[in-house]
Short mmCIF file of C-alpha atoms in Angstrom, two decimals:
data_model
loop_
_atom_site.label_atom_id
_atom_site.label_comp_id
_atom_site.label_asym_id
_atom_site.label_seq_id
_atom_site.Cartn_x
_atom_site.Cartn_y
_atom_site.Cartn_z
CA MET I 285 70.65 122.70 114.62
CA LYS I 286 70.63 122.91 110.83
CA LYS I 287 71.99 119.38 110.53
CA ILE I 288 69.38 118.06 112.96
CA ALA I 289 66.62 119.78 110.97
CA LEU I 290 68.02 118.41 107.71
CA PHE I 291 68.08 114.79 108.84
CA LEU I 292 64.68 115.16 110.52
CA PHE I 293 63.23 116.49 107.27
CA LEU I 294 64.80 113.57 105.40
CA PHE I 295 63.22 111.09 107.80
CA ILE I 296 59.78 112.67 107.48
CA PHE I 297 60.17 112.73 103.69
CA LEU I 298 61.00 109.00 103.66
CA ALA I 299 58.10 108.27 106.01
CA VAL I 300 55.73 109.82 103.48
CA LEU I 301 57.56 108.41 100.46
CA TYR I 302 57.45 104.72 101.37
CA GLN I 303 53.65 104.74 101.37
CA MET I 304 53.51 105.61 97.68
CA GLU I 305 52.78 102.69 95.37
CA GLY I 306 55.70 103.39 93.04
CA ILE I 307 58.16 103.48 95.93
CA GLN I 308 56.76 100.23 97.33
CA GLN I 309 57.34 98.60 93.96
CA MET I 310 60.91 99.91 93.93
CA ASP I 311 61.48 98.64 97.48
CA ASN I 312 60.18 95.20 96.46
CA ALA I 313 62.47 95.16 93.43
CA VAL I 314 65.53 96.02 95.53
CA VAL I 315 64.86 93.24 98.05
CA LYS I 316 64.14 90.72 95.31
CA GLY I 317 67.21 91.87 93.41
CA ALA I 318 69.41 91.33 96.46
CA GLU I 319 68.37 87.69 96.50
CA ASP I 320 70.07 87.19 93.13
CA PHE I 321 73.46 87.98 94.70
CA ARG I 322 73.20 85.48 97.51
CA THR I 323 76.06 83.02 97.86
CA GLU I 324 77.38 81.13 100.87
CA PRO I 325 80.33 83.53 101.41
CA PHE I 326 78.05 86.58 101.08
CA ASN I 327 75.51 84.99 103.41
CA PHE I 328 78.19 84.44 106.07
CA PHE I 329 79.59 87.96 105.61
CA PHE I 330 76.27 89.80 105.87
CA LEU I 331 75.01 87.65 108.73
CA THR I 332 78.18 88.58 110.61
CA VAL I 333 77.84 92.25 109.75
CA SER I 334 74.19 92.21 110.81
CA ASP I 335 75.20 90.72 114.17
CA ILE I 336 77.64 93.61 114.68
CA GLY I 337 74.62 95.90 114.51
CA SER I 338 72.67 93.83 117.03
CA ILE I 339 72.38 94.14 120.79
CA LYS I 340 74.37 90.94 121.34
CA VAL I 341 77.50 92.64 119.96
CA GLU I 342 76.81 96.28 120.80
CA PHE I 343 76.09 95.57 124.46
CA PRO I 344 79.47 93.89 125.17
CA ILE I 345 81.20 96.71 123.28
CA MET I 346 79.38 99.21 125.46
CA ILE I 347 80.42 97.36 128.63
CA PHE I 348 84.06 97.26 127.52
CA ALA I 349 84.06 100.92 126.46
CA SER I 350 82.42 101.92 129.75
CA ILE I 351 85.06 100.10 131.79
CA VAL I 352 87.83 101.86 129.86
CA LEU I 353 86.13 105.24 130.32
CA LEU I 354 85.61 104.71 134.04
CA LEU I 355 89.23 103.65 134.50
CA PHE I 356 90.20 107.04 133.12
CA ARG I 357 87.50 108.74 135.23
CA LYS I 358 85.50 109.75 132.17
CA PHE I 359 82.12 109.52 133.88
CA LEU I 360 80.08 111.80 131.61
CA PRO I 361 81.02 109.98 128.38
CA ALA I 362 80.14 106.64 130.01
CA ILE I 363 76.75 107.96 131.12
CA PHE I 364 75.97 109.31 127.66
CA LEU I 365 77.12 106.10 125.98
CA TRP I 366 74.62 104.10 128.04
CA GLY I 367 71.98 106.74 127.44
CA THR I 368 72.54 106.56 123.70
CA PHE I 369 72.39 102.77 123.67
CA TYR I 370 69.03 102.53 125.43
CA SER I 371 67.33 105.71 124.25
CA ILE I 372 67.80 104.98 120.54
CA ARG I 373 66.24 101.55 120.97
CA PHE I 374 63.27 103.00 122.79
CA ILE I 375 62.74 105.60 120.06
CA ASN I 376 63.04 102.99 117.33
CA ASP I 377 60.43 100.77 118.98
CA GLU I 378 58.06 103.72 119.27
CA LEU I 379 58.56 104.67 115.62
CA LYS I 380 57.96 101.10 114.46
CA ASP I 381 54.70 101.00 116.42
CA LEU I 382 53.73 104.35 114.93
CA PHE I 383 54.21 103.41 111.28
CA HIS I 384 53.26 99.70 111.39
CA ARG I 385 55.00 98.84 108.13
CA GLU I 386 55.15 95.10 107.54
CA ARG I 387 58.47 93.49 106.74
CA PRO I 388 59.25 92.13 103.26
CA SER I 389 57.34 88.91 102.61
CA PHE I 390 59.98 87.28 100.43
CA ASP I 391 62.71 84.72 101.06
CA ALA I 392 64.35 86.15 104.17
CA LEU I 393 67.49 84.41 105.47
CA ILE I 394 66.65 85.14 109.11
CA ASP I 395 63.57 85.69 111.24
CA ALA I 396 62.95 89.26 112.36
CA ALA I 397 60.30 90.43 114.80
CA HIS I 398 58.45 93.75 115.07
CA TYR I 399 57.70 96.13 112.21
CA SER I 400 59.96 97.22 109.39
CA PHE I 401 60.07 101.03 109.33
CA PRO I 402 62.56 102.39 110.27
CA SER I 403 65.32 99.78 110.37
CA GLY I 404 66.41 99.24 113.96
CA HIS I 405 69.86 97.98 113.01
CA ALA I 406 70.52 101.04 110.82
CA MET I 407 69.10 103.49 113.34
CA ASN I 408 70.68 101.98 116.45
CA SER I 409 74.08 101.51 114.84
CA THR I 410 74.16 105.05 113.49
CA ALA I 411 73.59 106.49 116.96
CA PHE I 412 75.65 104.01 118.98
CA TYR I 413 78.71 103.58 116.77
CA GLY I 414 78.47 107.21 115.73
CA PHE I 415 78.67 108.37 119.34
CA LEU I 416 81.43 105.89 120.08
CA CYS I 417 83.40 107.32 117.15
CA TYR I 418 82.71 110.84 118.42
CA LEU I 419 84.14 109.92 121.82
CA VAL I 420 87.26 108.43 120.27
CA LEU I 421 87.77 111.58 118.20
CA SER I 422 87.22 113.80 121.24
CA PHE I 423 90.08 112.05 123.04
CA THR I 424 92.54 112.25 120.14
CA SER I 425 94.50 115.15 118.73
CA SER I 426 92.91 116.99 115.82
CA LYS I 427 96.21 116.59 113.97
CA GLN I 428 96.29 112.80 114.13
CA ARG I 429 95.70 111.07 110.80
CA SER I 430 93.92 108.25 112.56
CA ARG I 431 90.88 110.51 112.99
CA LYS I 432 90.02 110.15 109.30
CA TRP I 433 90.42 106.39 109.59
CA TRP I 434 88.08 106.24 112.56
CA ILE I 435 85.44 108.24 110.69
CA GLY I 436 85.85 106.20 107.51
CA ILE I 437 85.67 102.85 109.29
CA THR I 438 82.59 103.93 111.26
CA VAL I 439 80.76 105.16 108.16
CA ILE I 440 81.59 101.98 106.22
CA LEU I 441 80.55 99.76 109.14
CA ILE I 442 77.21 101.51 109.60
CA GLY I 443 76.60 101.42 105.84
CA LEU I 444 77.33 97.70 105.66
CA ILE I 445 75.04 97.00 108.62
CA GLY I 446 72.20 98.75 106.81
CA MET I 447 73.00 96.93 103.56
CA SER I 448 73.02 93.60 105.37
CA ARG I 449 69.40 94.03 106.41
CA ILE I 450 68.33 94.41 102.78
CA TYR I 451 70.52 91.50 101.67
CA LEU I 452 69.05 89.26 104.37
CA GLY I 453 65.55 90.17 103.21
CA VAL I 454 64.23 91.68 106.45
CA HIS I 455 64.13 95.36 105.46
CA TYR I 456 63.36 97.56 102.50
CA LEU I 457 65.79 100.17 101.18
CA VAL I 458 63.63 103.04 102.44
CA ASP I 459 63.54 101.44 105.91
CA VAL I 460 67.32 101.50 106.04
CA LEU I 461 67.64 105.06 104.73
CA ALA I 462 65.06 106.20 107.28
CA GLY I 463 67.00 104.36 110.00
CA PHE I 464 70.17 106.19 109.04
CA SER I 465 68.45 109.59 109.04
CA ALA I 466 66.59 109.04 112.34
CA GLY I 467 69.77 107.70 113.91
CA MET I 468 71.66 110.80 112.78
CA VAL I 469 69.00 113.06 114.28
CA TRP I 470 69.34 111.44 117.67
CA LEU I 471 73.14 111.21 117.44
CA LEU I 472 73.37 114.95 116.82
CA VAL I 473 70.94 115.64 119.69
CA ILE I 474 73.01 113.43 122.02
CA ILE I 475 76.26 115.13 121.00
CA LYS I 476 74.66 118.55 121.49
CA GLY I 477 73.47 117.60 124.97
CA TYR I 478 76.83 116.07 125.84
CA GLU I 479 78.75 119.18 124.79
CA MET I 480 76.36 121.47 126.69
CA ILE I 481 76.84 119.54 129.93
CA LYS I 482 80.58 119.17 129.32
CA SER I 483 80.91 122.93 128.99
CA THR I 484 79.50 123.44 132.49
CA LYS I 485 81.53 123.26 135.68
CA LEU I 486 80.53 119.71 136.56
CA ASP I 487 84.19 118.66 136.79
CA TYR I 488 83.45 115.42 138.61
CA LEU I 489 81.45 114.14 135.62
CA ARG I 490 83.99 114.89 132.91
#
């Protein structure tokens, strides 16, 4: 609960912070500064990374992961994976409508709809890939070295997805940080709910 409260506080803090004039100027400077680093190889790399954080990549991954889980009769993890995928998107849409922050009005490399705060890619990826990583770790031995690799790769991937949105010019830095924090709040809530149900005697769902 302490971790949930911490990330929730961070999100609220960022929601207040971005409305300050000095922070808006900083956000503008970061987006404009990212434009100076644009090259064709970087453009290709960050467009690809951004796609990994989109529904067109996450949905097929979810389908594949669900099939694997069902083959091993892991019904509860499959249910929660789908729940995470859709619930985080619903929450993000509601938050965007609540804050109504306009996207950066600079030289964006792609078109992006809806509002800017919090970043959907950062928020959705944190919850979805975070829960996927949690499931992988829950099915592996605590002594396996690969656990650290799974955590490291997941953290780096989520971080790069958030960075890509700034590089592409469709989000501010604070949007991305808020997306990470809100995504962590929901990820921790999902994991808490999953572990509570798993600890019951609903054997047929495990």
